[in-house]
Amino acid sequence: MKGEIRRLAMVTGAIFLALVLYLTYIQAVAGERLYLNPLNPRLALVEQQTERGTIYDRAGRVLARTVATGGQFQREYPYGGATAQVVGYVSGRFGSSGLEASRDGELLGLLGWQRFLNEGLRLAGRQARGNDLTLTLDADLQRRATDLLAGRRGAVVAMDPRTGAILVLASSPTFDPNHLEEEWTRINDPSSGSPLLNRAVQGLYPPGSVMKLVTATAALETNPAVLQRQFYCPGYLEVRGWKLTCPRAHGHLDFQEAMMYSCNVTFATLALETGADKFKATASLYGFNKPLDFDLPVKESRVPEHLNANALAESSIGQGAVLATPLQMALVTAAVANRGIMMQPYLVARVTSPGGQTLWQAQPRALQVVAGAGVVDAIKDAMVATVKGGTATAAAIPGIQVAAKTGSAQNPGGLAHAWLVAMAPAQDPAIVVAVVVENAGAGGVAAAPIAREIMAAALRR
Amino acid sequence: MINTGAGTGRRRETALLAWPSLILIAGYGYMASSGLHHPGWQPAYALALLLGGFWGVHLILQVTRHGGDEFLLPLAAVLTTLGLTFLFRLDPGLAYRQIIWTILGLLVLVVVTTGFRDYQRLEQYPYLFLSLGLFFLAFTVVAGTRIGGAKSWVTLGSFQMQPVEAVKVLMVMYLTGYLSDKRELLVQGVGRPTWGPLLAATAMAVLLLVIQRDLGSALILLATFLAMLYLATGKRRYVAAGGGLFTLGAVLAYRLFPYLRVRIAVWLNPWTDPAGAGYQIVQALIALGSGGVFGTGLGLGHSQVIPAVATDFIFVTMGEEMGLFGSTGVALLYLLFALRGFRTALDAREEQGILLAGGLTVLVTFQAFIIMAGVSKLLPLTGVTLPFVSYGGSSLVISYLILGLLLNVSAAGRGSKP
Ligand SMILES: [Zn+2]
């Protein structure tokens, strides 16, 4: 019986070891994540006793600040609706959103050693202050983009393709975070167009012809001789008894002309030649079907897993089951602009302690090498031609060479979604813009002027 | 092993009791400075009563030359005094009532260690214990009150108790008597009539517990039964067969009882319904995580948002306010208790002592394990108390009764050594 007792003791030791290891995981490894969970009622108490940090744009303009009125903290958003979805809001009644939610830990000073320091301050009856955030966002451009959307449903993303810094992340319609209480019923009304939704990162749209940038990459990577080929467009393409059409018969045309006039027949032909595997692989290099690590939650853009000939032809022109966020299409364009190297997008440039000390700083880094420089430069040249004499002439800026691609994405909701992605100056792009306006028709008409204004404003300074 | 206990002045126990005394003094400091008060009570009285209680028991053991293990009482005292401190922080009213239960528990301990030292005499009536145990259970099923999911309470006037705590001890005493008596026959194989009463009794008790929805106690009883069967027969395949039967029963119960399905679903993913069924576990995890490695400090956590925090979930409060150091510390205290309990079984000279000490040790330790693992989502949550710590008179008094029995087995084992 003695041996049995020893074995029983060993089993007891083993299960307690498992418990201790598990507790170590819960409290030491996952502890901070659990603490920062929005379901944690402790955060509401901390909120009342802590001065939330200020959020600045890239030039130091205040996007969100805390003012104390009558012993109570109040949050102010000087740019109101223009930055409402990005910066978000924080409210005892309605919870929090945007960066106010995703950067709670920093804004309230709850991470690492700071948490102990601030808890000590609170215990001593003194007010703790959180950290400040400096964003890559350009508040002027952001406001301009919101104005240009003019209440229509849509989004504008602008970024620096060389670094991945996000300059504009606008979504419309919007709401005033300064008057949440008064606006709450209106913004939750189905007819208001979901202003709480950040369409730039959470809106999934069929990308339409903008997807041809991905199709072109796959085709050129497989066979660079495509550039010298002549194509013929009779106005339709029959794929297994199903007809894919162009708005008109484009006749004889080369690769660049196919891009200029956005010929569906040519790109579907190229996709069918290249094959579904290469198309999917290229889309995945550009970031489709992959979660994106970003400062805000991003919906995953997707290309269908199984592509038969019909689905491949549809997907190659951005229809069918292909869905993308405006941020995703901005990233595709940025990779083309940056010689095939896609940079990790980021929104928070710096975290600064209340004492002004830099606690963290974003470092631009490459996220993915998508394609060779030769391939993307050929695509860029075709996009330049598209602005000069193709579908995107409305994106042209006098004195600056612009490269762009339009899209008009068919959808069940009515008129096509108007898309435009653009970069400027084309020789060495410093800004990339992606614009989508829901149910606004042709991209070259509805979306191009918005992109033009943003690029012009950004480059003329 | 050096035999330091028997007949000596229990010097080691004297030294070790300094720890619970320090906890009490710290707790008194917290009581006096926190401003939390309960009408009719003075922190100083509470301190004096408890210090007097624990040291009094120590003195009585010394004077009566009790030769039992010197680590067990200090371990229990550390757990109880920690529990009292956290109870006071959660609800001073409960803490004062728990002080009375503690004193009552210590009285039971004194009675057992002075009046019933010859535990072997107790083992002459296994069927008496069994009948008493099953009667308590059946009575609870018929006349019980449902509190917090399990129908395991019996209300007598303004007085509530959980007979199941006593039932578990009675079952261990029955099993000790029966197994030590029929051991030879059981070793020879399954299918003999000897197995009949054993399996029928255990199955009956477990079934009655499942009907009351007291799954935690059912699980503890089963584990204790299997452990004791293993101790008595040394046959692992019996345990394996028991485990197989248990799995079968669990699957059957899963299909039969919707509340069990809900509980398993909550265990697998409490985050799908964080405001409803998953609330307790989600908030417990958040509390443990918020405590981190070092804890928030006594009284600075917010675990009071969790329902049943003073009883089943008190471990979460300790984990939040004492951090990982505190939670693993408490877990290690139970492990130490288990090791001393198994040492007692190892030192026992005859089968009854081994089975009684082994069974009671498994009973206490396994109960502590499943509630600590349950509130932290390592296992599905089954509402049982944390022995020596949780608020609850029945649980605390029975815990001290178990401690008394263990001390007696230990004294007999050591005393009989040359
Ligand atoms: Zn065509």
Coordinates of N, CA and C in Angstrom, one line a residue, chain A residues 67-268:
Chain A
V67 N -10.6 67.7 -21.1 CA -10.6 68.9 -20.3 C -11.4 68.6 -19.0
A68 N -11.0 69.2 -18.0 CA -11.7 69.0 -16.7 C -12.7 70.1 -16.5
T69 N -13.9 69.8 -16.4 CA -14.9 70.8 -16.1 C -15.7 70.4 -14.9
G70 N -15.6 71.2 -13.8 CA -16.3 70.9 -12.6 C -15.9 69.6 -12.0
G71 N -14.6 69.3 -12.0 CA -14.1 68.1 -11.4 C -14.4 66.8 -12.2
Q72 N -15.0 67.0 -13.4 CA -15.3 65.8 -14.2 C -14.5 66.0 -15.5
F73 N -14.1 64.8 -16.0 CA -13.3 64.9 -17.2 C -14.3 64.8 -18.4
Q74 N -14.0 65.6 -19.4 CA -14.7 65.6 -20.6 C -13.8 65.5 -21.8
R75 N -14.2 64.7 -22.8 CA -13.4 64.5 -23.9 C -13.8 65.4 -25.1
E76 N -12.9 66.1 -25.7 CA -13.2 67.0 -26.8 C -12.5 66.6 -28.1
Y77 N -13.2 66.7 -29.2 CA -12.7 66.3 -30.5 C -12.8 67.5 -31.4
P78 N -11.7 68.3 -31.5 CA -11.8 69.6 -32.3 C -12.2 69.3 -33.8
Y79 N -11.8 68.2 -34.4 CA -12.1 67.9 -35.8 C -13.4 67.2 -36.0
G80 N -14.1 67.0 -34.9 CA -15.5 66.5 -35.0 C -15.7 65.3 -35.9
G81 N -16.6 65.4 -36.8 CA -17.0 64.3 -37.7 C -15.8 63.8 -38.6
A82 N -14.9 64.7 -38.9 CA -13.9 64.4 -39.9 C -13.0 63.2 -39.3
T83 N -12.8 63.2 -38.1 CA -11.9 62.1 -37.5 C -12.7 61.1 -36.6
A84 N -14.0 61.2 -36.7 CA -14.9 60.5 -35.8 C -14.6 59.0 -35.7
Q85 N -14.5 58.3 -36.9 CA -14.3 56.9 -36.9 C -12.9 56.5 -36.6
V86 N -11.9 57.3 -37.0 CA -10.5 56.9 -36.7 C -10.2 57.1 -35.3
V87 N -10.4 58.3 -34.8 CA -10.1 58.6 -33.4 C -11.0 57.9 -32.5
G88 N -12.3 57.8 -32.9 CA -13.3 57.1 -32.1 C -13.8 58.0 -31.0
Y89 N -14.5 57.4 -30.1 CA -15.0 58.1 -28.9 C -14.9 57.3 -27.7
V90 N -15.1 57.9 -26.6 CA -15.1 57.1 -25.3 C -16.2 57.7 -24.5
S91 N -17.1 56.9 -24.0 CA -18.2 57.3 -23.3 C -18.6 56.3 -22.2
G92 N -19.0 56.8 -21.1 CA -19.4 55.9 -20.0 C -20.7 55.1 -20.4
R93 N -21.5 55.7 -21.3 CA -22.8 55.1 -21.6 C -22.6 54.2 -22.9
F94 N -21.8 54.7 -23.8 CA -21.8 54.0 -25.1 C -20.5 53.2 -25.4
G95 N -19.7 53.1 -24.4 CA -18.5 52.4 -24.6 C -17.4 53.2 -25.4
S96 N -16.6 52.5 -26.1 CA -15.6 53.3 -26.8 C -15.3 52.6 -28.2
S97 N -14.7 53.4 -29.1 CA -14.4 52.9 -30.4 C -13.1 53.5 -31.0
G98 N -12.8 53.1 -32.2 CA -11.6 53.7 -32.8 C -10.3 53.5 -32.0
L99 N -9.4 54.5 -32.2 CA -8.2 54.5 -31.4 C -8.4 54.6 -29.9
E100 N -9.4 55.4 -29.6 CA -9.8 55.5 -28.1 C -9.9 54.1 -27.5
A101 N -10.5 53.2 -28.3 CA -10.7 51.8 -27.7 C -9.4 51.0 -27.9
S102 N -8.8 51.0 -29.2 CA -7.7 50.1 -29.4 C -6.4 50.5 -28.7
R103 N -6.3 51.8 -28.4 CA -5.1 52.3 -27.7 C -5.4 52.7 -26.2
D104 N -6.5 52.1 -25.7 CA -6.9 52.4 -24.3 C -5.7 52.3 -23.3
G105 N -5.0 51.2 -23.5 CA -3.9 50.9 -22.5 C -2.9 52.0 -22.5
E106 N -2.5 52.6 -23.6 CA -1.6 53.7 -23.7 C -2.2 55.0 -23.2
L107 N -3.4 55.3 -23.7 CA -4.0 56.6 -23.4 C -4.3 56.7 -21.9
L108 N -4.5 55.6 -21.3 CA -4.8 55.7 -19.8 C -3.6 55.3 -19.0
G109 N -2.5 55.0 -19.7 CA -1.3 54.7 -18.9 C -1.4 53.4 -18.1
L110 N -1.9 52.3 -18.8 CA -2.2 51.1 -18.1 C -1.2 50.0 -18.4
L111 N -0.1 50.3 -19.2 CA 0.7 49.2 -19.6 C 2.0 49.2 -18.8
G112 N 2.5 48.0 -18.5 CA 3.8 47.8 -17.9 C 3.9 48.5 -16.6
W113 N 5.1 49.1 -16.4 CA 5.4 49.8 -15.1 C 4.5 51.0 -14.8
Q114 N 4.0 51.6 -15.9 CA 3.2 52.8 -15.8 C 1.9 52.5 -15.0
R115 N 1.4 51.3 -15.2 CA 0.2 51.0 -14.4 C 0.4 51.1 -12.9
F116 N 1.6 50.6 -12.5 CA 1.8 50.6 -11.0 C 2.0 52.0 -10.5
L117 N 2.7 52.8 -11.4 CA 3.0 54.2 -11.0 C 1.6 54.9 -10.9
N118 N 0.8 54.8 -11.9 CA -0.5 55.5 -11.9 C -1.4 55.0 -10.9
E119 N -1.4 53.7 -10.6 CA -2.2 53.2 -9.5 C -1.8 53.8 -8.2
G120 N -0.4 53.9 -8.0 CA 0.1 54.5 -6.8 C -0.4 56.0 -6.7
L121 N -0.4 56.7 -7.8 CA -0.9 58.1 -7.8 C -2.3 58.1 -7.4
R122 N -3.1 57.2 -8.0 CA -4.6 57.2 -7.7 C -4.8 56.9 -6.2
L123 N -4.0 56.0 -5.7 CA -4.1 55.6 -4.2 C -3.8 56.8 -3.4
A124 N -2.8 57.6 -3.8 CA -2.4 58.7 -3.0 C -3.4 59.9 -3.2
G125 N -4.4 59.6 -4.0 CA -5.4 60.7 -4.2 C -5.1 61.7 -5.2
R126 N -4.0 61.4 -6.0 CA -3.6 62.3 -7.0 C -4.1 61.8 -8.4
Q127 N -4.1 62.8 -9.3 CA -4.6 62.4 -10.6 C -3.5 61.8 -11.5
A128 N -3.8 60.7 -12.1 CA -2.9 60.1 -13.0 C -3.2 60.6 -14.4
R129 N -2.1 60.7 -15.2 CA -2.4 61.1 -16.6 C -1.8 60.1 -17.6
G130 N -2.6 59.8 -18.6 CA -2.2 58.8 -19.6 C -1.2 59.4 -20.6
N131 N -0.8 58.6 -21.6 CA 0.2 59.0 -22.6 C -0.5 59.6 -23.8
D132 N 0.3 60.4 -24.5 CA -0.2 61.1 -25.7 C 0.1 60.2 -26.9
L133 N -0.7 60.3 -27.9 CA -0.5 59.6 -29.2 C -0.3 60.7 -30.2
T134 N 0.8 60.5 -31.1 CA 0.9 61.3 -32.3 C 0.6 60.4 -33.5
L135 N -0.3 60.8 -34.3 CA -0.7 59.9 -35.4 C 0.1 60.4 -36.7
T136 N 0.0 59.5 -37.7 CA 0.5 59.9 -39.0 C -0.5 60.7 -39.8
L137 N -1.7 60.7 -39.3 CA -2.8 61.4 -40.0 C -2.5 62.8 -40.2
D138 N -3.0 63.4 -41.4 CA -2.9 64.8 -41.7 C -4.3 65.3 -41.5
A139 N -4.6 66.1 -40.4 CA -5.9 66.5 -40.1 C -6.6 67.4 -41.2
D140 N -5.7 68.2 -41.8 CA -6.3 69.1 -42.9 C -6.8 68.2 -44.1
L141 N -5.9 67.3 -44.5 CA -6.3 66.4 -45.6 C -7.5 65.6 -45.2
Q142 N -7.5 65.1 -43.9 CA -8.6 64.3 -43.5 C -9.9 65.1 -43.5
R143 N -9.9 66.3 -43.1 CA -11.1 67.1 -43.1 C -11.6 67.4 -44.6
R144 N -10.5 67.7 -45.4 CA -10.9 67.9 -46.8 C -11.5 66.7 -47.5
A145 N -11.0 65.5 -47.2 CA -11.5 64.3 -47.7 C -13.0 64.1 -47.3
T146 N -13.2 64.4 -46.0 CA -14.6 64.2 -45.5 C -15.5 65.2 -46.2
D147 N -15.0 66.4 -46.4 CA -15.9 67.4 -47.0 C -16.1 67.0 -48.5
L148 N -15.1 66.5 -49.1 CA -15.3 66.1 -50.5 C -16.3 64.9 -50.7
L149 N -16.3 64.0 -49.7 CA -17.3 63.0 -49.7 C -18.7 63.5 -49.5
A150 N -18.8 64.7 -48.8 CA -20.0 65.4 -48.7 C -21.2 64.6 -48.3
G151 N -21.0 63.8 -47.3 CA -22.2 63.0 -46.8 C -22.5 61.8 -47.5
R152 N -22.0 61.6 -48.8 CA -22.2 60.4 -49.5 C -21.6 59.2 -48.8
R153 N -22.1 58.0 -49.0 CA -21.4 56.9 -48.4 C -20.2 56.5 -49.2
G154 N -19.1 56.5 -48.4 CA -17.8 56.1 -49.1 C -16.7 56.3 -48.2
A155 N -15.5 56.2 -48.7 CA -14.3 56.3 -47.9 C -13.1 56.8 -48.7
V156 N -12.2 57.4 -48.0 CA -10.9 57.9 -48.7 C -9.8 57.4 -47.8
V157 N -8.8 56.8 -48.5 CA -7.6 56.4 -47.8 C -6.4 57.0 -48.5
A158 N -5.5 57.7 -47.8 CA -4.3 58.2 -48.4 C -3.1 57.8 -47.6
M159 N -2.0 57.4 -48.2 CA -0.9 57.0 -47.5 C 0.4 57.3 -48.2
D160 N 1.5 57.3 -47.4 CA 2.8 57.5 -48.0 C 3.3 56.1 -48.4
P161 N 3.5 55.8 -49.7 CA 3.8 54.5 -50.1 C 5.2 54.1 -49.7
R162 N 6.1 55.1 -49.4 CA 7.5 54.8 -49.1 C 7.6 54.3 -47.6
T163 N 6.7 54.7 -46.8 CA 6.8 54.4 -45.4 C 5.6 53.5 -44.8
G164 N 4.5 53.7 -45.5 CA 3.3 53.0 -45.0 C 2.5 53.9 -44.0
A165 N 2.9 55.1 -43.8 CA 2.2 56.1 -42.9 C 0.9 56.4 -43.5
I166 N -0.2 56.3 -42.7 CA -1.5 56.6 -43.2 C -1.8 58.1 -43.0
L167 N -2.1 58.8 -44.1 CA -2.3 60.3 -44.1 C -3.8 60.6 -43.9
V168 N -4.6 59.8 -44.6 CA -6.1 60.1 -44.5 C -6.8 58.7 -44.3
L169 N -7.8 58.7 -43.5 CA -8.6 57.5 -43.3 C -10.0 58.0 -43.0
A170 N -10.6 58.4 -44.1 CA -11.9 59.1 -43.9 C -13.0 58.2 -44.3
S171 N -14.1 58.3 -43.6 CA -15.3 57.5 -43.8 C -16.5 58.4 -43.7
S172 N -17.5 58.2 -44.6 CA -18.7 59.0 -44.7 C -19.9 58.1 -44.9
P173 N -21.1 58.4 -44.4 CA -21.3 59.6 -43.5 C -20.7 59.4 -42.1
T174 N -20.7 60.5 -41.4 CA -20.0 60.5 -40.1 C -20.9 61.1 -39.0
F175 N -20.3 61.2 -37.9 CA -21.1 61.7 -36.7 C -20.3 62.6 -35.9
D176 N -20.9 63.3 -35.0 CA -20.1 64.3 -34.1 C -19.8 63.6 -32.8
P177 N -18.6 63.2 -32.5 CA -18.3 62.5 -31.3 C -18.4 63.5 -30.1
N178 N -18.5 64.8 -30.3 CA -18.7 65.7 -29.2 C -20.1 65.7 -28.7
H179 N -21.0 65.3 -29.5 CA -22.4 65.3 -29.1 C -23.1 63.9 -29.2
L180 N -22.4 62.9 -28.6 CA -22.8 61.6 -28.8 C -24.2 61.3 -28.2
E181 N -24.5 61.9 -27.0 CA -25.8 61.7 -26.4 C -26.9 62.2 -27.3
E182 N -26.7 63.3 -27.9 CA -27.8 63.9 -28.7 C -27.9 63.1 -30.0
E183 N -26.8 62.7 -30.5 CA -26.8 62.1 -31.8 C -27.1 60.6 -31.8
W184 N -27.1 60.0 -30.6 CA -27.1 58.5 -30.6 C -28.3 57.9 -31.3
T185 N -29.5 58.4 -31.1 CA -30.6 57.8 -31.8 C -30.5 58.0 -33.3
R186 N -30.1 59.2 -33.8 CA -29.9 59.4 -35.2 C -28.9 58.4 -35.8
I187 N -27.7 58.3 -35.2 CA -26.7 57.5 -35.8 C -27.0 56.1 -35.8
N188 N -27.9 55.6 -35.0 CA -28.2 54.2 -35.0 C -29.5 53.9 -35.8
D189 N -30.0 55.0 -36.4 CA -31.2 54.8 -37.2 C -30.7 54.1 -38.6
P190 N -31.4 53.1 -39.0 CA -31.0 52.4 -40.3 C -30.9 53.4 -41.5
S191 N -31.6 54.5 -41.5 CA -31.6 55.4 -42.6 C -30.4 56.3 -42.6
S192 N -29.6 56.3 -41.5 CA -28.5 57.2 -41.5 C -27.3 56.7 -42.2
G193 N -27.3 55.5 -42.6 CA -26.1 55.0 -43.4 C -24.9 54.5 -42.5
S194 N -25.2 54.1 -41.3 CA -24.2 53.5 -40.4 C -23.0 54.4 -40.3
P195 N -23.1 55.6 -39.7 CA -22.0 56.5 -39.5 C -20.9 56.0 -38.6
L196 N -21.3 55.0 -37.7 CA -20.3 54.5 -36.8 C -19.3 53.6 -37.5
L197 N -19.7 53.1 -38.6 CA -18.8 52.1 -39.4 C -17.7 52.9 -40.0
N198 N -16.5 52.4 -39.8 CA -15.3 53.0 -40.4 C -15.2 52.2 -41.8
R199 N -15.7 52.8 -42.8 CA -15.8 52.1 -44.1 C -14.4 51.9 -44.7
A200 N -13.4 52.8 -44.3 CA -12.1 52.7 -44.8 C -11.4 51.3 -44.5
V201 N -11.7 50.8 -43.3 CA -11.1 49.6 -42.9 C -12.1 48.5 -42.6
Q202 N -13.4 48.8 -42.5 CA -14.4 47.8 -42.2 C -15.4 47.6 -43.3
G203 N -15.3 48.5 -44.3 CA -16.2 48.3 -45.4 C -15.6 47.4 -46.5
L204 N -16.4 46.3 -46.9 CA -15.9 45.4 -47.9 C -16.7 45.6 -49.2
Y205 N -16.0 46.0 -50.2 CA -16.7 46.3 -51.5 C -16.1 45.4 -52.6
P206 N -16.9 45.1 -53.6 CA -16.3 44.6 -54.8 C -15.3 45.6 -55.4
P207 N -14.1 45.3 -55.7 CA -13.1 46.3 -56.1 C -13.3 46.7 -57.6
G208 N -14.1 46.0 -58.3 CA -14.2 46.3 -59.7 C -12.9 46.3 -60.5
S209 N -12.8 47.2 -61.4 CA -11.6 47.2 -62.3 C -10.3 47.5 -61.6
V210 N -10.4 48.1 -60.4 CA -9.1 48.3 -59.6 C -8.4 47.0 -59.4
M211 N -9.2 45.9 -59.4 CA -8.6 44.6 -59.2 C -7.6 44.2 -60.3
K212 N -7.8 44.9 -61.5 CA -7.0 44.6 -62.6 C -5.5 44.9 -62.3
L213 N -5.2 45.7 -61.3 CA -3.8 45.9 -60.9 C -3.2 44.5 -60.4
V214 N -4.0 43.8 -59.7 CA -3.6 42.4 -59.2 C -3.5 41.5 -60.4
T215 N -4.5 41.5 -61.2 CA -4.5 40.6 -62.4 C -3.3 40.9 -63.3
A216 N -3.0 42.1 -63.5 CA -1.9 42.5 -64.4 C -0.6 42.0 -63.7
T217 N -0.5 42.2 -62.4 CA 0.8 41.7 -61.7 C 1.0 40.2 -62.0
A218 N -0.1 39.4 -61.8 CA 0.0 38.0 -61.9 C 0.4 37.6 -63.4
A219 N -0.2 38.3 -64.3 CA 0.0 38.0 -65.8 C 1.5 38.4 -66.1
L220 N 1.9 39.6 -65.7 CA 3.3 40.0 -66.1 C 4.3 39.2 -65.4
E221 N 4.1 38.8 -64.1 CA 5.0 38.0 -63.4 C 5.2 36.6 -64.1
T222 N 4.1 36.1 -64.7 CA 4.1 34.8 -65.3 C 4.8 35.0 -66.7
N223 N 4.5 36.0 -67.4 CA 5.0 36.2 -68.8 C 5.1 37.7 -69.2
P224 N 6.3 38.2 -69.0 CA 6.6 39.6 -69.3 C 6.3 40.0 -70.8
A225 N 6.3 39.0 -71.7 CA 6.0 39.3 -73.1 C 4.6 39.8 -73.3
V226 N 3.8 39.7 -72.3 CA 2.4 40.2 -72.4 C 2.4 41.7 -72.9
L227 N 3.5 42.4 -72.4 CA 3.6 43.8 -72.8 C 3.7 44.1 -74.3
Q228 N 4.2 43.1 -75.0 CA 4.4 43.3 -76.4 C 3.2 42.8 -77.3
R229 N 2.3 42.1 -76.6 CA 1.3 41.4 -77.3 C 0.1 42.4 -77.8
Q230 N -0.5 41.9 -78.8 CA -1.8 42.6 -79.3 C -3.0 41.8 -78.9
F231 N -4.0 42.4 -78.4 CA -5.2 41.7 -78.0 C -6.3 42.2 -78.9
Y232 N -7.4 41.4 -79.0 CA -8.6 41.8 -79.7 C -9.8 41.7 -78.8
C233 N -10.6 42.8 -78.7 CA -11.8 42.7 -77.9 C -13.0 42.9 -78.8
P234 N -13.8 41.8 -78.9 CA -15.0 42.0 -79.7 C -16.2 42.5 -78.9
G235 N -15.9 42.9 -77.6 CA -16.9 43.4 -76.7 C -17.5 42.4 -75.8
Y236 N -17.1 41.1 -75.9 CA -17.5 40.1 -75.0 C -16.5 38.9 -75.0
L237 N -16.6 38.1 -74.0 CA -15.7 36.9 -73.9 C -16.6 35.8 -73.4
E238 N -16.6 34.7 -74.2 CA -17.4 33.6 -73.7 C -16.5 32.6 -72.9
V239 N -17.0 32.4 -71.7 CA -16.3 31.5 -70.8 C -17.2 30.4 -70.4
R240 N -17.0 29.2 -71.0 CA -17.9 28.1 -70.7 C -19.4 28.4 -70.8
G241 N -19.7 29.0 -71.9 CA -21.1 29.3 -72.2 C -21.7 30.5 -71.4
W242 N -20.8 31.2 -70.7 CA -21.2 32.4 -70.0 C -20.5 33.6 -70.6
K243 N -21.2 34.7 -70.8 CA -20.6 35.9 -71.5 C -20.2 36.9 -70.5
L244 N -18.9 37.3 -70.7 CA -18.4 38.5 -69.9 C -18.3 39.6 -70.9
T245 N -18.7 40.8 -70.5 CA -18.8 41.8 -71.5 C -18.0 43.1 -71.2
C246 N -17.7 43.8 -72.3 CA -17.1 45.2 -72.1 C -18.2 46.2 -72.4
P247 N -18.1 47.4 -71.9 CA -19.1 48.4 -72.3 C -19.2 48.6 -73.8
R248 N -18.1 48.4 -74.5 CA -18.2 48.5 -76.0 C -17.1 47.6 -76.5
A249 N -17.1 47.3 -77.8 CA -16.1 46.5 -78.4 C -14.8 47.4 -78.6
H250 N -13.7 47.0 -77.8 CA -12.5 47.8 -77.9 C -11.7 47.6 -79.1
G251 N -11.9 46.5 -79.8 CA -11.1 46.2 -81.0 C -9.7 45.8 -80.7
H252 N -8.8 46.1 -81.6 CA -7.4 45.8 -81.3 C -6.8 46.7 -80.3
L253 N -6.0 46.1 -79.3 CA -5.4 47.0 -78.3 C -4.2 46.2 -77.7
D254 N -3.2 47.0 -77.1 CA -2.1 46.3 -76.4 C -2.4 46.4 -74.9
F255 N -1.4 46.0 -74.1 CA -1.6 45.9 -72.7 C -1.9 47.3 -72.1
Q256 N -1.1 48.3 -72.5 CA -1.3 49.6 -71.9 C -2.7 50.2 -72.3
E257 N -3.2 49.9 -73.5 CA -4.5 50.4 -73.9 C -5.6 49.7 -73.2
A258 N -5.3 48.4 -72.9 CA -6.3 47.6 -72.2 C -6.5 48.2 -70.8
M259 N -5.4 48.7 -70.2 CA -5.5 49.3 -68.9 C -6.2 50.7 -69.0
M260 N -5.8 51.5 -70.0 CA -6.3 52.8 -70.2 C -7.9 52.8 -70.3
Y261 N -8.4 51.8 -71.1 CA -9.8 51.8 -71.3 C -10.5 50.7 -70.5
S262 N -9.7 50.1 -69.6 CA -10.2 49.1 -68.7 C -11.0 48.0 -69.4
C263 N -10.3 47.3 -70.3 CA -10.9 46.3 -71.1 C -11.1 45.0 -70.3
N264 N -12.3 44.6 -70.0 CA -12.6 43.4 -69.2 C -12.2 42.2 -70.0
V265 N -12.4 42.1 -71.3 CA -12.1 41.0 -72.1 C -10.6 40.6 -72.1
T266 N -9.8 41.7 -72.2 CA -8.3 41.4 -72.2 C -7.9 40.9 -70.8
F267 N -8.3 41.5 -69.8 CA -7.8 41.1 -68.4 C -8.4 39.7 -68.0
A268 N -9.6 39.4 -68.4 CA -10.2 38.1 -68.2 C -9.4 37.0 -69.0

